[in-house]
mmCIF file of C-alpha atoms in Angstrom:
data_model
loop_
_atom_site.group_PDB
_atom_site.id
_atom_site.type_symbol
_atom_site.label_atom_id
_atom_site.label_comp_id
_atom_site.label_asym_id
_atom_site.label_seq_id
_atom_site.Cartn_x
_atom_site.Cartn_y
_atom_site.Cartn_z
ATOM 1 C CA MET A 14 -107.250 49.969 -10.343
ATOM 2 C CA MET A 15 -110.184 48.217 -13.165
ATOM 3 C CA ASN A 16 -108.758 50.668 -15.623
ATOM 4 C CA ASN A 17 -105.148 48.669 -15.678
ATOM 5 C CA GLU A 18 -106.768 45.438 -15.439
ATOM 6 C CA LEU A 19 -109.151 45.990 -18.525
ATOM 7 C CA MET A 20 -105.806 47.982 -20.795
ATOM 8 C CA LEU A 21 -104.106 44.012 -19.190
ATOM 9 C CA PHE A 22 -106.779 42.326 -21.023
ATOM 10 C CA GLY A 23 -106.260 44.131 -24.206
ATOM 11 C CA THR A 24 -103.592 43.827 -24.695
ATOM 12 C CA SER A 25 -103.587 40.296 -23.805
ATOM 13 C CA ILE A 26 -106.431 39.708 -26.968
ATOM 14 C CA LEU A 27 -103.920 41.910 -29.351
ATOM 15 C CA TYR A 28 -100.975 39.493 -28.292
ATOM 16 C CA GLY A 29 -103.760 35.814 -28.358
ATOM 17 C CA LEU A 30 -104.080 38.386 -32.369
ATOM 18 C CA VAL A 31 -100.376 38.383 -33.119
ATOM 19 C CA TYR A 32 -99.640 34.955 -31.889
ATOM 20 C CA GLY A 33 -102.920 33.636 -34.373
ATOM 21 C CA PHE A 34 -101.383 35.652 -36.592
ATOM 22 C CA ILE A 35 -97.754 33.900 -36.474
ATOM 23 C CA TYR A 36 -98.996 30.431 -36.624
ATOM 24 C CA ALA A 37 -100.707 31.426 -40.034
ATOM 25 C CA ILE A 38 -98.173 32.100 -41.349
ATOM 26 C CA LEU A 39 -96.214 28.866 -39.667
ATOM 27 C CA LEU A 40 -99.294 26.529 -41.210
ATOM 28 C CA ILE A 41 -99.141 28.702 -44.808
ATOM 29 C CA ASN A 42 -95.395 27.624 -44.829
ATOM 30 C CA ARG A 43 -96.044 23.615 -43.959
ATOM 31 C CA GLU A 44 -98.195 24.042 -46.935
ATOM 32 C CA ASN A 45 -96.549 25.926 -49.327
ATOM 33 C CA ILE A 46 -93.260 23.846 -48.367
ATOM 34 C CA LYS A 47 -93.406 20.438 -47.644
ATOM 35 C CA HIS A 48 -91.934 20.148 -44.758
ATOM 36 C CA LEU A 49 -90.584 16.657 -42.798
ATOM 37 C CA LYS A 50 -92.173 15.721 -39.398
ATOM 38 C CA ILE A 51 -88.626 16.101 -37.223
ATOM 39 C CA THR A 52 -89.087 20.076 -38.599
ATOM 40 C CA GLU A 53 -93.111 20.686 -37.811
ATOM 41 C CA TYR A 54 -91.759 19.975 -34.351
ATOM 42 C CA ILE A 55 -88.816 21.982 -34.333
ATOM 43 C CA GLU A 56 -90.476 24.770 -35.845
ATOM 44 C CA ASP A 57 -94.088 23.944 -33.248
ATOM 45 C CA PHE A 58 -90.872 24.475 -30.395
ATOM 46 C CA PHE A 59 -89.522 27.450 -31.077
ATOM 47 C CA TYR A 60 -93.268 29.211 -31.910
ATOM 48 C CA PHE A 61 -94.480 27.699 -28.450
ATOM 49 C CA LEU A 62 -91.146 29.273 -26.646
ATOM 50 C CA PHE A 63 -92.103 32.701 -28.205
ATOM 51 C CA ILE A 64 -95.193 32.814 -26.780
ATOM 52 C CA THR A 65 -94.475 31.706 -22.960
ATOM 53 C CA ILE A 66 -91.441 34.467 -23.077
ATOM 54 C CA THR A 67 -93.519 36.755 -24.002
ATOM 55 C CA THR A 68 -96.499 35.347 -22.182
ATOM 56 C CA ILE A 69 -94.373 35.867 -18.711
ATOM 57 C CA HIS A 70 -93.064 39.307 -20.196
ATOM 58 C CA LEU A 71 -96.199 40.751 -19.982
ATOM 59 C CA ILE A 72 -96.971 38.714 -17.118
ATOM 60 C CA MET A 73 -93.848 40.467 -15.590
ATOM 61 C CA VAL A 74 -93.911 43.315 -16.865
ATOM 62 C CA ARG A 75 -97.890 44.709 -17.402
ATOM 63 C CA ASN A 76 -99.280 42.854 -13.642
ATOM 64 C CA GLU A 77 -96.349 42.730 -12.314
ATOM 65 C CA GLY A 78 -95.896 39.299 -11.860
ATOM 66 C CA ILE A 79 -99.153 38.333 -10.382
ATOM 67 C CA PHE A 80 -100.238 35.192 -12.601
ATOM 68 C CA ARG A 81 -104.354 35.438 -14.040
ATOM 69 C CA GLY A 82 -105.868 33.312 -15.610
ATOM 70 C CA TYR A 83 -108.157 36.118 -18.053
ATOM 71 C CA ILE A 84 -104.729 37.115 -19.489
ATOM 72 C CA ILE A 85 -104.493 33.260 -20.725
ATOM 73 C CA LEU A 86 -108.326 33.062 -21.700
ATOM 74 C CA ALA A 87 -107.696 36.848 -23.421
ATOM 75 C CA MET A 88 -105.026 35.064 -25.237
ATOM 76 C CA ILE A 89 -107.168 32.660 -26.032
ATOM 77 C CA PHE A 90 -109.772 34.562 -26.942
ATOM 78 C CA GLY A 91 -107.867 36.919 -29.441
ATOM 79 C CA ILE A 92 -106.127 33.623 -31.325
ATOM 80 C CA ALA A 93 -110.117 32.499 -32.120
ATOM 81 C CA LEU A 94 -110.820 36.395 -33.230
ATOM 82 C CA TYR A 95 -108.233 36.286 -35.599
ATOM 83 C CA PHE A 96 -108.614 32.885 -37.083
ATOM 84 C CA GLN A 97 -112.634 33.540 -36.941
ATOM 85 C CA THR A 98 -112.049 37.251 -38.845
ATOM 86 C CA LEU A 99 -108.501 38.787 -39.900
ATOM 87 C CA HIS A 100 -107.294 35.427 -41.338
ATOM 88 C CA ARG A 101 -109.432 35.638 -44.327
ATOM 89 C CA LEU A 102 -108.381 38.737 -45.002
ATOM 90 C CA LEU A 103 -105.261 38.719 -44.359
ATOM 91 C CA ARG A 104 -104.177 34.589 -45.822
ATOM 92 C CA PRO A 105 -103.810 36.186 -49.687
ATOM 93 C CA ILE A 106 -101.445 38.704 -48.187
ATOM 94 C CA GLN A 107 -99.509 36.165 -45.484
ATOM 95 C CA ILE A 108 -99.553 34.499 -49.016
ATOM 96 C CA PHE A 109 -98.588 36.850 -51.358
ATOM 97 C CA ILE A 110 -95.273 37.410 -48.550
ATOM 98 C CA ILE A 111 -94.812 33.965 -48.694
ATOM 99 C CA ASP A 112 -93.868 33.287 -52.271
ATOM 100 C CA SER A 113 -92.427 36.635 -52.874
ATOM 101 C CA ILE A 114 -89.536 35.575 -50.049
ATOM 102 C CA LYS A 115 -89.354 31.447 -51.785
ATOM 103 C CA GLU A 116 -88.795 34.040 -54.714
ATOM 104 C CA LEU A 117 -86.618 36.253 -54.047
ATOM 105 C CA ILE A 118 -84.462 32.855 -51.956
ATOM 106 C CA LYS A 119 -84.704 31.152 -55.590
ATOM 107 C CA LEU A 120 -83.264 34.147 -56.791
ATOM 108 C CA ILE A 121 -80.563 34.745 -54.977
ATOM 109 C CA CYS A 122 -79.315 30.791 -55.076
ATOM 110 C CA LEU A 123 -79.735 31.404 -58.613
ATOM 111 C CA ILE A 124 -76.926 34.240 -58.600
ATOM 112 C CA ILE A 125 -74.812 33.083 -55.809
ATOM 113 C CA LYS A 126 -75.098 29.585 -58.423
ATOM 114 C CA TYR A 127 -73.458 32.168 -61.819
ATOM 115 C CA ILE A 128 -71.180 32.907 -59.580
ATOM 116 C CA TYR A 129 -70.110 30.422 -58.182
ATOM 117 C CA GLU A 130 -69.966 29.178 -62.122
ATOM 118 C CA PHE A 131 -68.209 32.067 -62.839
ATOM 119 C CA ILE A 132 -65.673 31.422 -60.042
ATOM 120 C CA VAL A 133 -64.704 27.571 -60.494
ATOM 121 C CA LYS A 134 -64.853 28.390 -64.983
ATOM 122 C CA ILE A 135 -61.863 31.085 -64.629
ATOM 123 C CA TYR A 136 -59.999 28.575 -62.141
ATOM 124 C CA LYS A 137 -60.075 25.969 -64.026
ATOM 125 C CA LYS A 138 -58.721 27.845 -66.431
ATOM 126 C CA LEU A 139 -56.159 29.276 -64.660
ATOM 127 C CA PHE A 140 -55.532 26.393 -63.258
ATOM 128 C CA LYS A 141 -55.319 24.165 -66.722
ATOM 129 C CA THR A 142 -52.395 26.885 -67.797
ATOM 130 C CA THR A 143 -51.007 25.934 -65.454
ATOM 131 C CA ARG A 144 -51.076 22.168 -65.403
ATOM 132 C CA LYS A 145 -49.612 23.394 -69.363
ATOM 133 C CA LYS A 146 -46.742 25.031 -67.724
ATOM 134 C CA GLU A 147 -45.752 22.288 -65.341
ATOM 135 C CA ASN A 148 -45.505 19.687 -67.893
ATOM 136 C CA LYS A 149 -44.447 21.578 -69.984
ATOM 137 C CA ASN A 150 -41.931 22.010 -67.481
ATOM 138 C CA LYS A 151 -41.678 18.546 -66.541
ATOM 139 C CA SER A 152 -41.199 17.524 -70.389
ATOM 140 C CA GLN A 153 -38.302 19.711 -70.381
ATOM 141 C CA ASN A 154 -37.461 18.807 -67.303
ATOM 142 C CA GLN A 155 -37.656 14.430 -68.311
ATOM 143 C CA LYS A 156 -35.184 15.597 -72.006
ATOM 144 C CA ASN A 157 -32.584 17.583 -69.816
ATOM 145 C CA LYS A 158 -32.198 14.188 -67.751
ATOM 146 C CA ASN A 159 -32.587 12.129 -70.523
ATOM 147 C CA ARG A 160 -29.748 14.881 -72.394
ATOM 148 C CA LEU A 161 -27.551 14.291 -69.127
ATOM 149 C CA LYS A 162 -27.069 10.863 -69.097
ATOM 150 C CA ASN A 163 -26.569 10.054 -72.925
ATOM 151 C CA ILE A 164 -23.199 12.566 -72.457
ATOM 152 C CA ASN A 165 -22.540 10.873 -69.426
ATOM 153 C CA LYS A 166 -22.580 7.304 -71.201
#
């Protein structure tokens, strides 16, 4: 019985470390990319929703639905432990990952932009050629109508 509770306590600390890691990524993201306040509120809402769901899952699966205060205390301890120790070590790695993702997204957007511009350029050429033919046909039709009018007179 005591061994199970120690395992639950250790698992709760690990959950807290993960929660701290995820929140650190949110903080770094906010430093690198300007956010509206409403966006920050939405990010926080989903963060706390994630924490709530995973904590309830932990309590239901590992402790048969019995709520114990030390589970929450262990998670808080895990978050504090992360920010006091691992955060200083992992922050440069997290910044590198976020910057790499930003650059990848920029590259993908640039590729999409060039593909779009290429397609538009081809479309304009095709449309321009078709339009010239239409104008030529219209002018030819107008000439034919004028000839018919002259013949009828």
